PDB file of C-alpha atoms in Angstrom:
ATOM      1  CA  UNK M  23      75.121  83.869 100.294  1.00  0.00           C
ATOM      2  CA  UNK M  24      77.586  86.204 102.029  1.00  0.00           C
ATOM      3  CA  UNK M  25      80.717  87.305 100.085  1.00  0.00           C
ATOM      4  CA  UNK M  26      83.664  88.597 102.147  1.00  0.00           C
ATOM      5  CA  UNK M  27      86.929  90.128 101.003  1.00  0.00           C
ATOM      6  CA  UNK M  28      90.317  90.133 102.838  1.00  0.00           C
ATOM      7  CA  UNK M  29      92.949  92.533 101.563  1.00  0.00           C
ATOM      8  CA  UNK M  30      96.622  91.700 101.434  1.00  0.00           C
ATOM      9  CA  UNK M  31      99.000  94.103 103.320  1.00  0.00           C
ATOM     10  CA  UNK M  32      99.373  97.307 101.471  1.00  0.00           C
ATOM     11  CA  UNK M  33      96.068  97.150  99.646  1.00  0.00           C
ATOM     12  CA  UNK M  34      92.438  97.845 100.380  1.00  0.00           C
ATOM     13  CA  UNK M  35      89.111  96.839  98.935  1.00  0.00           C
ATOM     14  CA  UNK M  36      87.417  99.412  96.617  1.00  0.00           C
ATOM     15  CA  UNK M  37      84.325  97.824  95.165  1.00  0.00           C
ATOM     16  CA  UNK M  38      82.789  94.793  93.299  1.00  0.00           C
ATOM     17  CA  UNK M  39      82.691  94.826  89.550  1.00  0.00           C
ATOM     18  CA  UNK M  40      79.064  95.954  89.545  1.00  0.00           C
ATOM     19  CA  UNK M  41      79.943  98.990  91.653  1.00  0.00           C
ATOM     20  CA  UNK M  42      78.650  97.672  94.984  1.00  0.00           C
ATOM     21  CA  UNK M  43      80.998  98.651  97.914  1.00  0.00           C
ATOM     22  CA  UNK M  44      79.602  96.449 100.664  1.00  0.00           C
ATOM     23  CA  UNK M  45      82.042  94.110 102.431  1.00  0.00           C
ATOM     24  CA  UNK M  46      80.817  91.676 103.584  1.00  0.00           C
ATOM     25  CA  UNK M  47      78.089  91.549 100.890  1.00  0.00           C
ATOM     26  CA  UNK M  48      74.943  89.432 101.007  1.00  0.00           C
ATOM     27  CA  UNK M  49      73.396  88.272  97.810  1.00  0.00           C
ATOM     28  CA  UNK M  50      70.348  86.127  96.849  1.00  0.00           C
ATOM     29  CA  UNK M  51      71.232  83.643  94.152  1.00  0.00           C
ATOM     30  CA  UNK M  52      68.907  83.434  91.134  1.00  0.00           C
ATOM     31  CA  UNK M  53      71.419  82.553  88.426  1.00  0.00           C
ATOM     32  CA  UNK M  54      75.022  81.637  87.824  1.00  0.00           C
ATOM     33  CA  UNK M  55      76.966  84.826  88.717  1.00  0.00           C
ATOM     34  CA  UNK M  56      80.624  86.005  88.842  1.00  0.00           C
ATOM     35  CA  UNK M  57      81.656  88.691  91.268  1.00  0.00           C
ATOM     36  CA  UNK M  58      85.097  90.338  90.997  1.00  0.00           C
ATOM     37  CA  UNK M  59      86.584  92.271  93.870  1.00  0.00           C
ATOM     38  CA  UNK M  60      88.608  95.374  92.921  1.00  0.00           C
ATOM     39  CA  UNK M  61      91.539  96.581  95.133  1.00  0.00           C
ATOM     40  CA  UNK M  62      93.764  99.644  95.288  1.00  0.00           C
ATOM     41  CA  UNK M  63      97.184 100.389  96.742  1.00  0.00           C
ATOM     42  CA  UNK M  64      97.056 101.945 100.193  1.00  0.00           C
ATOM     43  CA  UNK M  65      98.057 105.630 100.361  1.00  0.00           C
ATOM     44  CA  UNK M  66      97.951 105.990 104.084  1.00  0.00           C
ATOM     45  CA  UNK M  67      98.383 103.807 107.181  1.00  0.00           C
ATOM     46  CA  UNK M  68     100.032 103.348 110.514  1.00  0.00           C
ATOM     47  CA  UNK M  69     103.782 102.864 111.124  1.00  0.00           C
ATOM     48  CA  UNK M  70     106.431 103.277 113.769  1.00  0.00           C
ATOM     49  CA  UNK M  71     106.913 101.710 117.159  1.00  0.00           C
ATOM     50  CA  UNK M  72     103.539 100.398 118.466  1.00  0.00           C
ATOM     51  CA  UNK M  73     101.957 101.952 115.370  1.00  0.00           C
ATOM     52  CA  UNK M  74     101.824 105.344 117.011  1.00  0.00           C
ATOM     53  CA  UNK M  75     102.766 107.120 113.778  1.00  0.00           C
ATOM     54  CA  UNK M  76     100.837 107.492 110.522  1.00  0.00           C
ATOM     55  CA  UNK M  77     102.102 107.682 106.937  1.00  0.00           C
ATOM     56  CA  UNK M  78     100.398 109.323 103.998  1.00  0.00           C
ATOM     57  CA  UNK M  79     101.497 109.191 100.384  1.00  0.00           C
ATOM     58  CA  UNK M  80     100.376 111.848  97.968  1.00  0.00           C
ATOM     59  CA  UNK M  81     100.156 111.602  94.177  1.00  0.00           C
ATOM     60  CA  UNK M  82     102.805 114.258  93.807  1.00  0.00           C
ATOM     61  CA  UNK M  83     105.381 111.889  95.399  1.00  0.00           C
ATOM     62  CA  UNK M  84     105.421 113.424  98.918  1.00  0.00           C
ATOM     63  CA  UNK M  85     105.503 110.979 101.839  1.00  0.00           C
ATOM     64  CA  UNK M  86     104.441 112.493 105.144  1.00  0.00           C
ATOM     65  CA  UNK M  87     105.061 110.864 108.517  1.00  0.00           C
ATOM     66  CA  UNK M  88     103.002 112.284 111.449  1.00  0.00           C
ATOM     67  CA  UNK M  89     102.142 111.540 115.018  1.00  0.00           C
ATOM     68  CA  UNK M  90     104.156 111.264 118.213  1.00  0.00           C
ATOM     69  CA  UNK M  91     106.676 108.480 118.642  1.00  0.00           C
ATOM     70  CA  UNK M  92     109.637 106.687 117.085  1.00  0.00           C
ATOM     71  CA  UNK M  93     110.046 105.235 113.541  1.00  0.00           C
ATOM     72  CA  UNK M  94     112.517 102.612 114.613  1.00  0.00           C
ATOM     73  CA  UNK M  95     111.081  99.170 114.384  1.00  0.00           C
ATOM     74  CA  UNK M  96     108.483  99.489 111.685  1.00  0.00           C
ATOM     75  CA  UNK M  97     109.031 101.616 108.597  1.00  0.00           C
ATOM     76  CA  UNK M  98     107.182  99.536 106.024  1.00  0.00           C
ATOM     77  CA  UNK M  99     104.626 101.783 104.315  1.00  0.00           C
ATOM     78  CA  UNK M 100     102.822  99.350 102.049  1.00  0.00           C
ATOM     79  CA  UNK M 101     103.453  97.260  98.949  1.00  0.00           C
ATOM     80  CA  UNK M 102     103.727  99.944  96.256  1.00  0.00           C
ATOM     81  CA  UNK M 103     102.953 103.299  97.865  1.00  0.00           C
ATOM     82  CA  UNK M 104     106.424 104.574  98.640  1.00  0.00           C
ATOM     83  CA  UNK M 105     108.148 103.393  95.455  1.00  0.00           C
ATOM     84  CA  UNK M 106     107.628 106.681  93.620  1.00  0.00           C
ATOM     85  CA  UNK M 107     108.251 109.038  96.468  1.00  0.00           C
ATOM     86  CA  UNK M 108     110.359 112.093  95.791  1.00  0.00           C
ATOM     87  CA  UNK M 109     110.051 114.101  98.982  1.00  0.00           C
ATOM     88  CA  UNK M 110     109.899 113.245 102.688  1.00  0.00           C
ATOM     89  CA  UNK M 111     108.115 115.379 105.309  1.00  0.00           C
ATOM     90  CA  UNK M 112     108.512 114.195 108.923  1.00  0.00           C
ATOM     91  CA  UNK M 113     106.174 116.112 111.172  1.00  0.00           C
ATOM     92  CA  UNK M 114     106.768 117.444 114.672  1.00  0.00           C
ATOM     93  CA  UNK M 115     106.288 114.762 117.228  1.00  0.00           C
ATOM     94  CA  UNK M 116     108.451 112.105 115.530  1.00  0.00           C
ATOM     95  CA  UNK M 117     111.524 111.457 117.713  1.00  0.00           C
ATOM     96  CA  UNK M 118     113.646 108.923 115.782  1.00  0.00           C
ATOM     97  CA  UNK M 119     114.257 107.639 112.265  1.00  0.00           C
ATOM     98  CA  UNK M 120     115.242 103.949 112.233  1.00  0.00           C
ATOM     99  CA  UNK M 121     118.119 102.054 110.636  1.00  0.00           C
ATOM    100  CA  UNK M 122     117.908 101.856 106.817  1.00  0.00           C
ATOM    101  CA  UNK M 123     114.417 103.502 106.879  1.00  0.00           C
ATOM    102  CA  UNK M 124     114.892 105.259 103.559  1.00  0.00           C
ATOM    103  CA  UNK M 125     118.082 103.840 102.183  1.00  0.00           C
ATOM    104  CA  UNK M 126     118.087 103.907  98.365  1.00  0.00           C
ATOM    105  CA  UNK M 127     115.111 106.152  98.110  1.00  0.00           C
ATOM    106  CA  UNK M 128     115.602 108.914  95.497  1.00  0.00           C
ATOM    107  CA  UNK M 129     114.467 111.745  97.796  1.00  0.00           C
ATOM    108  CA  UNK M 130     115.002 115.229  96.331  1.00  0.00           C
ATOM    109  CA  UNK M 131     114.099 116.825  99.664  1.00  0.00           C
ATOM    110  CA  UNK M 132     114.016 115.733 103.265  1.00  0.00           C
ATOM    111  CA  UNK M 133     112.242 117.901 105.875  1.00  0.00           C
ATOM    112  CA  UNK M 134     112.964 116.786 109.517  1.00  0.00           C
ATOM    113  CA  UNK M 135     111.328 118.144 112.686  1.00  0.00           C
ATOM    114  CA  UNK M 136     112.814 119.855 115.753  1.00  0.00           C
ATOM    115  CA  UNK M 137     111.350 116.966 117.804  1.00  0.00           C
ATOM    116  CA  UNK M 138     113.770 114.495 116.092  1.00  0.00           C
ATOM    117  CA  UNK M 139     116.508 113.166 118.454  1.00  0.00           C
ATOM    118  CA  UNK M 140     118.243 110.352 116.552  1.00  0.00           C
ATOM    119  CA  UNK M 141     118.878 109.288 112.995  1.00  0.00           C
ATOM    120  CA  UNK M 142     119.627 105.587 112.540  1.00  0.00           C
ATOM    121  CA  UNK M 143     122.331 103.761 110.616  1.00  0.00           C
ATOM    122  CA  UNK M 144     122.076 103.941 106.840  1.00  0.00           C
ATOM    123  CA  UNK M 145     118.808 105.880 107.292  1.00  0.00           C
ATOM    124  CA  UNK M 146     119.170 107.950 104.105  1.00  0.00           C
ATOM    125  CA  UNK M 147     122.128 106.296 102.393  1.00  0.00           C
ATOM    126  CA  UNK M 148     122.490 105.601  98.694  1.00  0.00           C
ATOM    127  CA  UNK M 149     120.618 108.626  97.528  1.00  0.00           C
ATOM    128  CA  UNK M 150     121.739 109.897  94.137  1.00  0.00           C
ATOM    129  CA  UNK M 151     119.539 113.041  93.886  1.00  0.00           C
ATOM    130  CA  UNK M 152     119.626 114.811  97.258  1.00  0.00           C
ATOM    131  CA  UNK M 153     121.586 118.067  97.241  1.00  0.00           C
ATOM    132  CA  UNK M 154     120.978 119.591 100.650  1.00  0.00           C
ATOM    133  CA  UNK M 155     120.178 118.245 104.094  1.00  0.00           C
ATOM    134  CA  UNK M 156     119.461 120.142 107.331  1.00  0.00           C
ATOM    135  CA  UNK M 157     119.929 118.198 110.552  1.00  0.00           C
ATOM    136  CA  UNK M 158     117.563 120.003 113.037  1.00  0.00           C
ATOM    137  CA  UNK M 159     118.719 121.465 116.315  1.00  0.00           C
ATOM    138  CA  UNK M 160     117.091 118.668 118.363  1.00  0.00           C
ATOM    139  CA  UNK M 161     119.097 115.821 116.860  1.00  0.00           C
ATOM    140  CA  UNK M 162     121.993 114.534 119.134  1.00  0.00           C
ATOM    141  CA  UNK M 163     123.005 111.415 117.340  1.00  0.00           C
ATOM    142  CA  UNK M 164     123.492 110.540 113.620  1.00  0.00           C
ATOM    143  CA  UNK M 165     124.070 106.811 113.000  1.00  0.00           C
ATOM    144  CA  UNK M 166     126.710 105.005 111.031  1.00  0.00           C
ATOM    145  CA  UNK M 167     126.553 105.673 107.288  1.00  0.00           C
ATOM    146  CA  UNK M 168     123.332 107.630 107.569  1.00  0.00           C
ATOM    147  CA  UNK M 169     123.981 109.652 104.365  1.00  0.00           C
ATOM    148  CA  UNK M 170     126.684 107.469 102.851  1.00  0.00           C
ATOM    149  CA  UNK M 171     126.859 107.382  99.047  1.00  0.00           C
ATOM    150  CA  UNK M 172     124.667 110.469  98.639  1.00  0.00           C
ATOM    151  CA  UNK M 173     126.686 111.380  95.579  1.00  0.00           C
ATOM    152  CA  UNK M 174     124.920 114.587  94.772  1.00  0.00           C
ATOM    153  CA  UNK M 175     124.962 116.129  98.256  1.00  0.00           C
ATOM    154  CA  UNK M 176     126.393 119.653  98.188  1.00  0.00           C
ATOM    155  CA  UNK M 177     125.337 121.376 101.380  1.00  0.00           C
ATOM    156  CA  UNK M 178     125.040 120.149 105.017  1.00  0.00           C
ATOM    157  CA  UNK M 179     123.609 121.925 108.029  1.00  0.00           C
ATOM    158  CA  UNK M 180     124.454 120.254 111.356  1.00  0.00           C
ATOM    159  CA  UNK M 181     122.181 121.425 114.205  1.00  0.00           C
ATOM    160  CA  UNK M 182     123.595 122.786 117.441  1.00  0.00           C
ATOM    161  CA  UNK M 183     122.838 119.669 119.500  1.00  0.00           C
ATOM    162  CA  UNK M 184     124.693 117.050 117.460  1.00  0.00           C
ATOM    163  CA  UNK M 185     127.015 115.180 119.822  1.00  0.00           C
ATOM    164  CA  UNK M 186     127.621 111.864 118.042  1.00  0.00           C
ATOM    165  CA  UNK M 187     128.362 111.352 114.386  1.00  0.00           C
ATOM    166  CA  UNK M 188     128.878 107.708 113.445  1.00  0.00           C
ATOM    167  CA  UNK M 189     131.511 106.289 111.163  1.00  0.00           C
ATOM    168  CA  UNK M 190     131.003 106.873 107.379  1.00  0.00           C
ATOM    169  CA  UNK M 191     128.010 109.121 107.803  1.00  0.00           C
ATOM    170  CA  UNK M 192     128.980 111.284 104.759  1.00  0.00           C
ATOM    171  CA  UNK M 193     131.412 108.792 103.150  1.00  0.00           C
ATOM    172  CA  UNK M 194     131.511 109.020  99.375  1.00  0.00           C
ATOM    173  CA  UNK M 195     129.731 112.336  99.028  1.00  0.00           C
ATOM    174  CA  UNK M 196     132.235 113.875  96.575  1.00  0.00           C
ATOM    175  CA  UNK M 197     130.342 117.087  95.756  1.00  0.00           C
ATOM    176  CA  UNK M 198     130.027 118.596  99.272  1.00  0.00           C
ATOM    177  CA  UNK M 199     130.772 122.311  98.943  1.00  0.00           C
ATOM    178  CA  UNK M 200     129.598 123.794 102.269  1.00  0.00           C
ATOM    179  CA  UNK M 201     129.075 122.619 105.840  1.00  0.00           C
ATOM    180  CA  UNK M 202     127.358 124.677 108.561  1.00  0.00           C
ATOM    181  CA  UNK M 203     128.542 123.282 111.855  1.00  0.00           C
ATOM    182  CA  UNK M 204     126.341 124.949 114.460  1.00  0.00           C
ATOM    183  CA  UNK M 205     127.642 122.905 117.468  1.00  0.00           C
ATOM    184  CA  UNK M 206     129.551 125.048 119.981  1.00  0.00           C
ATOM    185  CA  UNK M 207     132.082 122.195 120.452  1.00  0.00           C
ATOM    186  CA  UNK M 208     133.018 119.890 117.591  1.00  0.00           C
ATOM    187  CA  UNK M 209     132.139 116.276 118.251  1.00  0.00           C
ATOM    188  CA  UNK M 210     135.037 113.878 117.995  1.00  0.00           C
ATOM    189  CA  UNK M 211     134.664 112.039 114.659  1.00  0.00           C
ATOM    190  CA  UNK M 212     136.435 109.283 112.780  1.00  0.00           C
ATOM    191  CA  UNK M 213     138.211 110.204 109.542  1.00  0.00           C
ATOM    192  CA  UNK M 214     135.803 107.925 107.700  1.00  0.00           C
ATOM    193  CA  UNK M 215     132.958 110.286 108.331  1.00  0.00           C
ATOM    194  CA  UNK M 216     134.075 112.379 105.406  1.00  0.00           C
ATOM    195  CA  UNK M 217     136.102 109.787 103.558  1.00  0.00           C
ATOM    196  CA  UNK M 218     135.995 109.981  99.726  1.00  0.00           C
ATOM    197  CA  UNK M 219     134.737 113.515  99.795  1.00  0.00           C
ATOM    198  CA  UNK M 220     137.731 114.974  98.013  1.00  0.00           C
ATOM    199  CA  UNK M 221     140.158 117.457  99.496  1.00  0.00           C
ATOM    200  CA  UNK M 222     138.566 118.671 102.777  1.00  0.00           C
ATOM    201  CA  UNK M 223     140.462 121.956 102.618  1.00  0.00           C
ATOM    202  CA  UNK M 224     138.332 122.862  99.620  1.00  0.00           C
ATOM    203  CA  UNK M 225     135.070 122.556 101.611  1.00  0.00           C
ATOM    204  CA  UNK M 226     133.971 125.652 103.435  1.00  0.00           C
ATOM    205  CA  UNK M 227     132.899 124.903 107.016  1.00  0.00           C
ATOM    206  CA  UNK M 228     131.083 127.788 108.799  1.00  0.00           C
ATOM    207  CA  UNK M 229     131.331 127.765 112.587  1.00  0.00           C
ATOM    208  CA  UNK M 230     130.505 130.175 115.374  1.00  0.00           C
ATOM    209  CA  UNK M 231     133.126 132.804 115.975  1.00  0.00           C
ATOM    210  CA  UNK M 232     133.572 131.683 119.630  1.00  0.00           C
ATOM    211  CA  UNK M 233     134.050 128.063 118.456  1.00  0.00           C
ATOM    212  CA  UNK M 234     136.658 128.632 115.781  1.00  0.00           C
ATOM    213  CA  UNK M 235     139.623 127.844 118.040  1.00  0.00           C
ATOM    214  CA  UNK M 236     138.114 124.536 119.126  1.00  0.00           C
ATOM    215  CA  UNK M 237     137.504 123.378 115.519  1.00  0.00           C
ATOM    216  CA  UNK M 238     141.035 124.315 114.600  1.00  0.00           C
ATOM    217  CA  UNK M 239     142.397 121.994 117.240  1.00  0.00           C
ATOM    218  CA  UNK M 240     140.086 119.013 116.454  1.00  0.00           C
ATOM    219  CA  UNK M 241     141.099 116.239 114.097  1.00  0.00           C
ATOM    220  CA  UNK M 242     139.210 116.107 110.852  1.00  0.00           C
ATOM    221  CA  UNK M 243     137.422 119.321 111.475  1.00  0.00           C
ATOM    222  CA  UNK M 244     140.658 121.256 111.284  1.00  0.00           C
ATOM    223  CA  UNK M 245     141.126 119.957 107.718  1.00  0.00           C
ATOM    224  CA  UNK M 246     138.257 121.994 106.409  1.00  0.00           C
ATOM    225  CA  UNK M 247     138.413 125.630 105.247  1.00  0.00           C
ATOM    226  CA  UNK M 248     137.082 126.976 108.584  1.00  0.00           C
ATOM    227  CA  UNK M 249     135.173 130.242 108.417  1.00  0.00           C
ATOM    228  CA  UNK M 250     134.001 132.118 111.502  1.00  0.00           C
ATOM    229  CA  UNK M 251     130.378 133.331 111.187  1.00  0.00           C
ATOM    230  CA  UNK M 252     127.399 132.274 109.204  1.00  0.00           C
ATOM    231  CA  UNK M 253     126.979 132.163 105.464  1.00  0.00           C
ATOM    232  CA  UNK M 254     123.763 134.049 104.745  1.00  0.00           C
ATOM    233  CA  UNK M 255     121.128 132.940 102.219  1.00  0.00           C
ATOM    234  CA  UNK M 256     118.857 135.135 100.117  1.00  0.00           C
ATOM    235  CA  UNK M 257     115.135 134.545 100.505  1.00  0.00           C
ATOM    236  CA  UNK M 258     113.033 136.443  97.964  1.00  0.00           C
ATOM    237  CA  UNK M 259     109.285 136.550  98.498  1.00  0.00           C
ATOM    238  CA  UNK M 260     107.168 138.349  95.896  1.00  0.00           C
ATOM    239  CA  UNK M 261     103.590 138.566  94.727  1.00  0.00           C
ATOM    240  CA  UNK M 262     102.694 137.118  91.288  1.00  0.00           C
ATOM    241  CA  UNK M 263     101.518 140.633  90.421  1.00  0.00           C
ATOM    242  CA  UNK M 264     101.993 143.693  92.608  1.00  0.00           C
ATOM    243  CA  UNK M 265      98.462 144.751  91.680  1.00  0.00           C
ATOM    244  CA  UNK M 266      97.128 141.733  93.610  1.00  0.00           C
ATOM    245  CA  UNK M 267      98.914 142.255  96.996  1.00  0.00           C
ATOM    246  CA  UNK M 268     102.176 142.268  98.898  1.00  0.00           C
ATOM    247  CA  UNK M 269     104.427 139.616 100.466  1.00  0.00           C
ATOM    248  CA  UNK M 270     106.728 139.934 103.505  1.00  0.00           C
ATOM    249  CA  UNK M 271     109.640 137.702 104.475  1.00  0.00           C
ATOM    250  CA  UNK M 272     112.354 138.633 102.092  1.00  0.00           C
ATOM    251  CA  UNK M 273     115.899 139.013 103.473  1.00  0.00           C
ATOM    252  CA  UNK M 274     119.296 137.464 104.114  1.00  0.00           C
ATOM    253  CA  UNK M 275     119.231 134.680 106.832  1.00  0.00           C
ATOM    254  CA  UNK M 276     121.653 132.144 108.268  1.00  0.00           C
ATOM    255  CA  UNK M 277     121.036 128.421 107.624  1.00  0.00           C
ATOM    256  CA  UNK M 278     118.661 126.774 110.025  1.00  0.00           C
ATOM    257  CA  UNK M 279     116.789 129.943 110.853  1.00  0.00           C
ATOM    258  CA  UNK M 280     112.984 129.747 110.688  1.00  0.00           C
ATOM    259  CA  UNK M 281     111.222 132.622 109.048  1.00  0.00           C
ATOM    260  CA  UNK M 282     107.569 133.408 108.229  1.00  0.00           C
ATOM    261  CA  UNK M 283     106.302 134.393 104.800  1.00  0.00           C
ATOM    262  CA  UNK M 284     103.065 136.392 104.788  1.00  0.00           C
ATOM    263  CA  UNK M 285     100.955 137.119 101.659  1.00  0.00           C
ATOM    264  CA  UNK M 286      98.609 140.037 102.044  1.00  0.00           C
ATOM    265  CA  UNK M 287      96.076 140.388  99.220  1.00  0.00           C
ATOM    266  CA  UNK M 288      94.546 143.716  98.148  1.00  0.00           C
ATOM    267  CA  UNK M 289      90.831 144.318  98.140  1.00  0.00           C
ATOM    268  CA  UNK M 290      89.174 142.268  95.531  1.00  0.00           C
ATOM    269  CA  UNK M 291      91.803 139.516  95.543  1.00  0.00           C
ATOM    270  CA  UNK M 292      92.561 136.448  97.682  1.00  0.00           C
ATOM    271  CA  UNK M 293      95.604 134.360  98.198  1.00  0.00           C
ATOM    272  CA  UNK M 294      95.555 130.960  96.464  1.00  0.00           C
ATOM    273  CA  UNK M 295      98.924 129.326  96.896  1.00  0.00           C
ATOM    274  CA  UNK M 296     102.751 129.676  96.552  1.00  0.00           C
ATOM    275  CA  UNK M 297     104.521 128.833  93.406  1.00  0.00           C
ATOM    276  CA  UNK M 298     105.463 125.393  94.688  1.00  0.00           C
ATOM    277  CA  UNK M 299     101.784 124.571  95.563  1.00  0.00           C
ATOM    278  CA  UNK M 300     101.994 125.142  99.285  1.00  0.00           C
ATOM    279  CA  UNK M 301      98.775 126.817 100.537  1.00  0.00           C
ATOM    280  CA  UNK M 302      99.852 127.893 104.000  1.00  0.00           C
ATOM    281  CA  UNK M 303      99.511 131.660 104.773  1.00  0.00           C
ATOM    282  CA  UNK M 304     101.384 132.656 106.874  1.00  0.00           C
ATOM    283  CA  UNK M 305     103.999 130.050 105.918  1.00  0.00           C
ATOM    284  CA  UNK M 306     107.011 129.049 108.047  1.00  0.00           C
ATOM    285  CA  UNK M 307     110.145 127.846 106.307  1.00  0.00           C
ATOM    286  CA  UNK M 308     113.556 126.743 107.524  1.00  0.00           C
ATOM    287  CA  UNK M 309     116.351 128.546 105.612  1.00  0.00           C
ATOM    288  CA  UNK M 310     118.782 126.138 104.012  1.00  0.00           C
ATOM    289  CA  UNK M 311     119.669 127.676 100.592  1.00  0.00           C
ATOM    290  CA  UNK M 312     118.886 130.599  98.312  1.00  0.00           C
ATOM    291  CA  UNK M 313     115.234 130.464  97.509  1.00  0.00           C
ATOM    292  CA  UNK M 314     112.485 132.392  95.766  1.00  0.00           C
ATOM    293  CA  UNK M 315     108.792 132.217  96.688  1.00  0.00           C
ATOM    294  CA  UNK M 316     105.959 133.708  94.654  1.00  0.00           C
ATOM    295  CA  UNK M 317     102.508 134.284  96.104  1.00  0.00           C
ATOM    296  CA  UNK M 318      99.659 133.566  93.666  1.00  0.00           C
TER     297      UNK M 318
END
């Protein structure tokens, strides 16, 4: 007799109750027997338009999207896999995030690639834990309500290529403190973009020196506390113990700048990881806030 197992979407076959992993499985009957198939939740799979992208969910709550293509029409990652995700990493090659892709997901961090061109409607809305978001320089369009109701959001970096910001993108984000508007010319926006964000004059908006005059003449933008120049962030990179080695990369940098951290071990020692678990060395980071990195 041949036993065959079909997994529902979001799950995969692991083994039979006796440890056998064959599927299909051929048995010879000699007595009454019960076989139980064991399943597990998928932690990786394909997604995106034409399934050109791949998703992978790690036990630490990090969901990674990789490949080359758009995440517009298919952003279902399985039955249970994404429910506990805390961080999102979108790798280089992904060009679009679709409508409502991550709405309501409690993401503490969102890392978007330079290859990204568009962010869809309500893509990251209703997030009650996110404090900072960097829109990469490649993004030209942010859809309606993309970050609406992100009621812990404090800092926003808008990349230099942003041309279109839909209505209510940052509506009801009452704790915004700082905006870095890196666009040379301010895009024309509706007042609803920053509705229910409190008094806009109390929000510092950093713009290029050469662009200050344009922002001062543009509706909504002129309501912010406009500051010419960049706010610099402190990046501190240190070794766990100076006897073990040295680390380079410390300094003051503008938001959106990519810098490289390098850990150089002394003789008799080797680099293991950074204090946040990352094992890259050299390691490239995008500056978005004051941060400290320790090499172990």
